[in-house]
Amino acid sequence: MGIMDVDLTLPANRLIFTLRRDMALLQRFLGDIDGVMEEYGLSAAERRALRDADIRALAGLGVHPYFLPQVVRLFHSGAYNHNDSEAARVYASQMVEGYADGKGGN
Amino acid sequence: MGIMDVDLTLPANRLIFTLRRDMALLQRFLGDIDGVMEEYGLSAAERRALRDADIRALAGLGVHPYFLPQVVRLFHSGAYNHNDSEAARVYASQMVEGYADGKGGN
Amino acid sequence: MAEIAGVIALSHAPGLTGWLDRASDAERDNLLAGYAEMGRWLRALKPDVIVGIANDHVLNLPLDNTPDFCVGTAGLWRGPAPWFRDWLNVADYIVAGHAALARRLVRDAAPRGLRLAFRDDLLFDDNWSVPLHFLTPDYDVPLVPIHMNCVVPPLPTPARCYRAGEVLADVLRGADEAGRVVVMATGGLSHDPGGPRYFQVDEAFDRAFLALMEEGDAEKTLREATVERMIAAGDGGTTELLAWIVALGAAGGRPARIVCYEPAQSLRCGMGGVVWDMGGAAARAA
Amino acid sequence: MAEIAGVIALSHAPGLTGWLDRASDAERDNLLAGYAEMGRWLRALKPDVIVGIANDHVLNLPLDNTPDFCVGTAGLWRGPAPWFRDWLNVADYIVAGHAALARRLVRDAAPRGLRLAFRDDLLFDDNWSVPLHFLTPDYDVPLVPIHMNCVVPPLPTPARCYRAGEVLADVLRGADEAGRVVVMATGGLSHDPGGPRYFQVDEAFDRAFLALMEEGDAEKTLREATVERMIAAGDGGTTELLAWIVALGAAGGRPARIVCYEPAQSLRCGMGGVVWDMGGAAARAA
Ligand SMILES: [Fe+3]
Ligand SMILES: [Fe+3]
């Protein structure tokens, strides 16, 4: 999975694109994830993956890779985003092979 | 003047583009030409040319050629638009050399 | 897997529905007979879907971000757009789209180097309203419309358009959703809306272009049917023939059959159409 | 008539402002020294305007109609966009734009075959916020931002990017509005945001790419710095180097000087920068 495997037509891509631009939508999303996902026409699989911040599943559905670390930052702070930050570790635990065994990250 | 001479950034182009898509805007424009032109940021030269349906001047400013017959249709009926229709004759009188002398059109 | 049952390219100028009674008897009879023949040809192929390609007429594709090609992803289309109703003089119509196939086109064209913008709110003008009126008057064949940029500089080159046709055909052949497909290009031939030759047609150019379609020599076509020549034959509209180049690419560059042509000054456009018989299962059964 | 006083390309990864204290001493010292040197180089050229080119990071250019290049036409820009504030850790800033020059770029690039989309509401993230923080900390040089598509398939090819740089330089040289211009590409080097190698850097690739910049052989660069190789060096971000290829084209393919490089795993990105001295009046006076 990589940038060449993106499904540009996926509703989740349009939603995540817009969340980073429109802070009012972002606030609404954080307060009512299901309502906003419904509004943007996400499929059941997309909704489940985004609600759970299951970025590996989102990648499999065709979400743009660039969005994946940003989805983590939707649910964890994006500040001071170094390699041992909570957001980076959540990312690594899902996306970096071997990380869960204590070998990944740095 | 032709399609290669268009100024895509000209406010008049954005207005004319939108007038053909948005019938509410079109109604508003026909009732308040100056107000809508102001809203779309047209320059004084653009406003004068569009208010007067001076399509030759609009062409000189960089309005898209395809819009020119449609600007005529903003002010004259577009129905039954044959070569001797009023709209076609208004177009010809401005754009076809020699037409004003009774030689143009067909 | 799908089959490209046929490819067609034909003019869409609004005079054909809007003021055909102002044409000469010969123009009218020849064009009505030709468009009727193209309709019979198309319906005999029993297409499951028409993938259309035509100039957008600066109606939907914004001037501040004009894509070369934009696919309509709606499941249902309504035409014509209100602004064009009196001009076109066609009854309002509804035609099915094909969202799954449209999305497939976007996805599978990208890795082949062809970007297709997409949206579900395209407005239709003469580009589809005129051809559908004659070819599928019952509006009973789903349409995936591809609006292309033929008139906002810089234009896609003929080589790029030919390649786009090849890519579309390749993607369609691999599309489970497609079934039997007719690729339909609309636009042209010579005309100059917005220019000083609005009331003229360049018959010599039109006949030379049609001869290229009939000859089926893609390289020669790309060498001779340049944007410069199209513009010389009528600045504002003749480059709609870029859609015919897409069709030629979709047809694999094979020779077309000319169905009709009229240098119809009365309609302010060189009018006509060509078809490519693709010689597949469809043709053999017919 | 205007002059291209200099061309520069440099990394913009957010760790440089967001968590530089987590880098090693050597990484931090080398990068801070290098970025300070690039700032001195740029300010010594006394540019009237910076024409910037960088990846849009799928922040402004919509996925349903992604242009290759989009010029910002606003007279004033504010950064960073709210969503990026905590991540980037830079103070809010305002920088002048140059609407007349931006509109000129759109108009004059089109007949040269280069489409530039345009808009006045671009949001800024690390693409400008990180480089400007170091290069023009007083935000006193107007910026015409060109956001490009480096990550939404299909990507513009390196050849197309090089040609875009040539066209931009050509247009800028003929632009009365421009004065003394620095062309600034930002992005790269190897990194993989969103991929399995998010925490890795491909130092061998980076050094080979920098060597190509230093060599100044455009044909060789286009042959070797392919999209495929960039993706192999880090899928999600390395293709930002397409902006460097635009810069190389704007510099007429001449050799660059490497200012600094660090394979900064701590910043999740190969970091560095190169400059092209253009040898014009500006250089002679300096
Ligand atoms: Fe047309
Ligand atoms: Fe970046």
mmCIF file with all atom_site columns, N, CA, C and O and ligand atoms in Angstrom, chain B residues 66, chain C residues 12-14 55 57 87 125-127 186-188 191 193 236-237 240 269, ligand 1:
data_model
loop_
_atom_site.group_PDB
_atom_site.id
_atom_site.type_symbol
_atom_site.label_atom_id
_atom_site.label_alt_id
_atom_site.label_comp_id
_atom_site.label_asym_id
_atom_site.label_entity_id
_atom_site.label_seq_id
_atom_site.pdbx_PDB_ins_code
_atom_site.Cartn_x
_atom_site.Cartn_y
_atom_site.Cartn_z
_atom_site.occupancy
_atom_site.B_iso_or_equiv
_atom_site.pdbx_formal_charge
_atom_site.auth_seq_id
_atom_site.auth_comp_id
_atom_site.auth_asym_id
_atom_site.auth_atom_id
_atom_site.pdbx_PDB_model_num
ATOM   1  N  N  . TYR B 1 66  ? -15.861 31.655 -25.964 1.00 0.00 ? 66  TYR B N  1
ATOM   2  C  CA . TYR B 1 66  ? -17.079 30.865 -25.904 1.00 0.00 ? 66  TYR B CA 1
ATOM   3  C  C  . TYR B 1 66  ? -18.190 31.590 -25.146 1.00 0.00 ? 66  TYR B C  1
ATOM   4  O  O  . TYR B 1 66  ? -19.371 31.364 -25.385 1.00 0.00 ? 66  TYR B O  1
ATOM   5  N  N  . HIS C 2 12  ? -22.322 17.845 -32.195 1.00 0.00 ? 12  HIS C N  1
ATOM   6  C  CA . HIS C 2 12  ? -23.412 18.051 -31.231 1.00 0.00 ? 12  HIS C CA 1
ATOM   7  C  C  . HIS C 2 12  ? -23.992 19.471 -31.296 1.00 0.00 ? 12  HIS C C  1
ATOM   8  O  O  . HIS C 2 12  ? -24.701 19.893 -30.370 1.00 0.00 ? 12  HIS C O  1
ATOM   9  N  N  . ALA C 2 13  ? -23.713 20.211 -32.361 1.00 0.00 ? 13  ALA C N  1
ATOM   10 C  CA . ALA C 2 13  ? -24.064 21.635 -32.364 1.00 0.00 ? 13  ALA C CA 1
ATOM   11 C  C  . ALA C 2 13  ? -25.566 21.844 -32.164 1.00 0.00 ? 13  ALA C C  1
ATOM   12 O  O  . ALA C 2 13  ? -26.398 21.085 -32.665 1.00 0.00 ? 13  ALA C O  1
ATOM   13 N  N  . PRO C 2 14  ? -25.920 22.878 -31.403 1.00 0.00 ? 14  PRO C N  1
ATOM   14 C  CA . PRO C 2 14  ? -27.296 23.063 -30.922 1.00 0.00 ? 14  PRO C CA 1
ATOM   15 C  C  . PRO C 2 14  ? -28.302 23.365 -32.025 1.00 0.00 ? 14  PRO C C  1
ATOM   16 O  O  . PRO C 2 14  ? -29.506 23.157 -31.827 1.00 0.00 ? 14  PRO C O  1
ATOM   17 N  N  . ASN C 2 55  ? -16.398 18.018 -25.123 1.00 0.00 ? 55  ASN C N  1
ATOM   18 C  CA . ASN C 2 55  ? -16.036 19.336 -24.603 1.00 0.00 ? 55  ASN C CA 1
ATOM   19 C  C  . ASN C 2 55  ? -17.007 19.754 -23.502 1.00 0.00 ? 55  ASN C C  1
ATOM   20 O  O  . ASN C 2 55  ? -18.208 19.571 -23.610 1.00 0.00 ? 55  ASN C O  1
ATOM   21 N  N  . HIS C 2 57  ? -17.441 22.906 -22.655 1.00 0.00 ? 57  HIS C N  1
ATOM   22 C  CA . HIS C 2 57  ? -17.955 24.254 -22.977 1.00 0.00 ? 57  HIS C CA 1
ATOM   23 C  C  . HIS C 2 57  ? -17.804 25.234 -21.812 1.00 0.00 ? 57  HIS C C  1
ATOM   24 O  O  . HIS C 2 57  ? -18.657 26.121 -21.652 1.00 0.00 ? 57  HIS C O  1
ATOM   25 N  N  . TRP C 2 87  ? -32.468 27.471 -25.695 1.00 0.00 ? 87  TRP C N  1
ATOM   26 C  CA . TRP C 2 87  ? -31.513 27.435 -26.806 1.00 0.00 ? 87  TRP C CA 1
ATOM   27 C  C  . TRP C 2 87  ? -31.574 26.082 -27.525 1.00 0.00 ? 87  TRP C C  1
ATOM   28 O  O  . TRP C 2 87  ? -31.558 26.011 -28.752 1.00 0.00 ? 87  TRP C O  1
ATOM   29 N  N  . ASP C 2 125 ? -25.165 20.322 -21.479 1.00 0.00 ? 125 ASP C N  1
ATOM   30 C  CA . ASP C 2 125 ? -25.687 21.245 -22.482 1.00 0.00 ? 125 ASP C CA 1
ATOM   31 C  C  . ASP C 2 125 ? -25.831 20.488 -23.791 1.00 0.00 ? 125 ASP C C  1
ATOM   32 O  O  . ASP C 2 125 ? -26.275 19.331 -23.797 1.00 0.00 ? 125 ASP C O  1
ATOM   33 N  N  . ASP C 2 126 ? -25.443 21.109 -24.908 1.00 0.00 ? 126 ASP C N  1
ATOM   34 C  CA . ASP C 2 126 ? -25.567 20.401 -26.175 1.00 0.00 ? 126 ASP C CA 1
ATOM   35 C  C  . ASP C 2 126 ? -24.672 19.159 -26.251 1.00 0.00 ? 126 ASP C C  1
ATOM   36 O  O  . ASP C 2 126 ? -24.943 18.249 -27.031 1.00 0.00 ? 126 ASP C O  1
ATOM   37 N  N  . ASN C 2 127 ? -23.609 19.129 -25.431 1.00 0.00 ? 127 ASN C N  1
ATOM   38 C  CA . ASN C 2 127 ? -22.657 18.020 -25.555 1.00 0.00 ? 127 ASN C CA 1
ATOM   39 C  C  . ASN C 2 127 ? -23.331 16.649 -25.486 1.00 0.00 ? 127 ASN C C  1
ATOM   40 O  O  . ASN C 2 127 ? -23.012 15.758 -26.268 1.00 0.00 ? 127 ASN C O  1
ATOM   41 N  N  . THR C 2 186 ? -18.366 13.408 -28.732 1.00 0.00 ? 186 THR C N  1
ATOM   42 C  CA . THR C 2 186 ? -19.218 14.385 -29.406 1.00 0.00 ? 186 THR C CA 1
ATOM   43 C  C  . THR C 2 186 ? -18.501 15.730 -29.501 1.00 0.00 ? 186 THR C C  1
ATOM   44 O  O  . THR C 2 186 ? -17.663 16.062 -28.667 1.00 0.00 ? 186 THR C O  1
ATOM   45 N  N  . GLY C 2 187 ? -18.829 16.484 -30.555 1.00 0.00 ? 187 GLY C N  1
ATOM   46 C  CA . GLY C 2 187 ? -18.214 17.789 -30.763 1.00 0.00 ? 187 GLY C CA 1
ATOM   47 C  C  . GLY C 2 187 ? -17.811 17.989 -32.210 1.00 0.00 ? 187 GLY C C  1
ATOM   48 O  O  . GLY C 2 187 ? -17.991 17.101 -33.037 1.00 0.00 ? 187 GLY C O  1
ATOM   49 N  N  . GLY C 2 188 ? -17.268 19.186 -32.503 1.00 0.00 ? 188 GLY C N  1
ATOM   50 C  CA . GLY C 2 188 ? -16.821 19.474 -33.854 1.00 0.00 ? 188 GLY C CA 1
ATOM   51 C  C  . GLY C 2 188 ? -17.981 19.474 -34.844 1.00 0.00 ? 188 GLY C C  1
ATOM   52 O  O  . GLY C 2 188 ? -19.133 19.435 -34.446 1.00 0.00 ? 188 GLY C O  1
ATOM   53 N  N  . HIS C 2 191 ? -16.034 25.004 -36.346 1.00 0.00 ? 191 HIS C N  1
ATOM   54 C  CA . HIS C 2 191 ? -16.942 26.104 -35.994 1.00 0.00 ? 191 HIS C CA 1
ATOM   55 C  C  . HIS C 2 191 ? -16.183 27.093 -35.121 1.00 0.00 ? 191 HIS C C  1
ATOM   56 O  O  . HIS C 2 191 ? -15.129 26.764 -34.576 1.00 0.00 ? 191 HIS C O  1
ATOM   57 N  N  . PRO C 2 193 ? -17.512 29.561 -32.456 1.00 0.00 ? 193 PRO C N  1
ATOM   58 C  CA . PRO C 2 193 ? -18.340 30.346 -31.540 1.00 0.00 ? 193 PRO C CA 1
ATOM   59 C  C  . PRO C 2 193 ? -17.468 31.360 -30.807 1.00 0.00 ? 193 PRO C C  1
ATOM   60 O  O  . PRO C 2 193 ? -16.448 31.003 -30.236 1.00 0.00 ? 193 PRO C O  1
ATOM   61 N  N  . GLY C 2 236 ? -12.885 28.953 -31.818 1.00 0.00 ? 236 GLY C N  1
ATOM   62 C  CA . GLY C 2 236 ? -13.559 28.699 -30.548 1.00 0.00 ? 236 GLY C CA 1
ATOM   63 C  C  . GLY C 2 236 ? -14.107 27.300 -30.365 1.00 0.00 ? 236 GLY C C  1
ATOM   64 O  O  . GLY C 2 236 ? -14.453 26.926 -29.246 1.00 0.00 ? 236 GLY C O  1
ATOM   65 N  N  . GLY C 2 237 ? -14.214 26.521 -31.446 1.00 0.00 ? 237 GLY C N  1
ATOM   66 C  CA . GLY C 2 237 ? -14.923 25.257 -31.298 1.00 0.00 ? 237 GLY C CA 1
ATOM   67 C  C  . GLY C 2 237 ? -14.300 24.052 -31.956 1.00 0.00 ? 237 GLY C C  1
ATOM   68 O  O  . GLY C 2 237 ? -14.551 22.910 -31.556 1.00 0.00 ? 237 GLY C O  1
ATOM   69 N  N  . GLU C 2 240 ? -12.841 20.924 -30.380 1.00 0.00 ? 240 GLU C N  1
ATOM   70 C  CA . GLU C 2 240 ? -13.680 19.834 -29.847 1.00 0.00 ? 240 GLU C CA 1
ATOM   71 C  C  . GLU C 2 240 ? -13.341 18.511 -30.512 1.00 0.00 ? 240 GLU C C  1
ATOM   72 O  O  . GLU C 2 240 ? -13.669 17.436 -29.986 1.00 0.00 ? 240 GLU C O  1
ATOM   73 N  N  . CYS C 2 269 ? -21.834 25.239 -38.006 1.00 0.00 ? 269 CYS C N  1
ATOM   74 C  CA . CYS C 2 269 ? -20.945 24.151 -37.614 1.00 0.00 ? 269 CYS C CA 1
ATOM   75 C  C  . CYS C 2 269 ? -20.865 23.107 -38.727 1.00 0.00 ? 269 CYS C C  1
ATOM   76 O  O  . CYS C 2 269 ? -21.892 22.766 -39.321 1.00 0.00 ? 269 CYS C O  1
HETATM 77 FE FE . FE  E 3 .   ? -19.650 22.187 -28.722 1.00 0.00 ? 1   FE  E FE 1
#
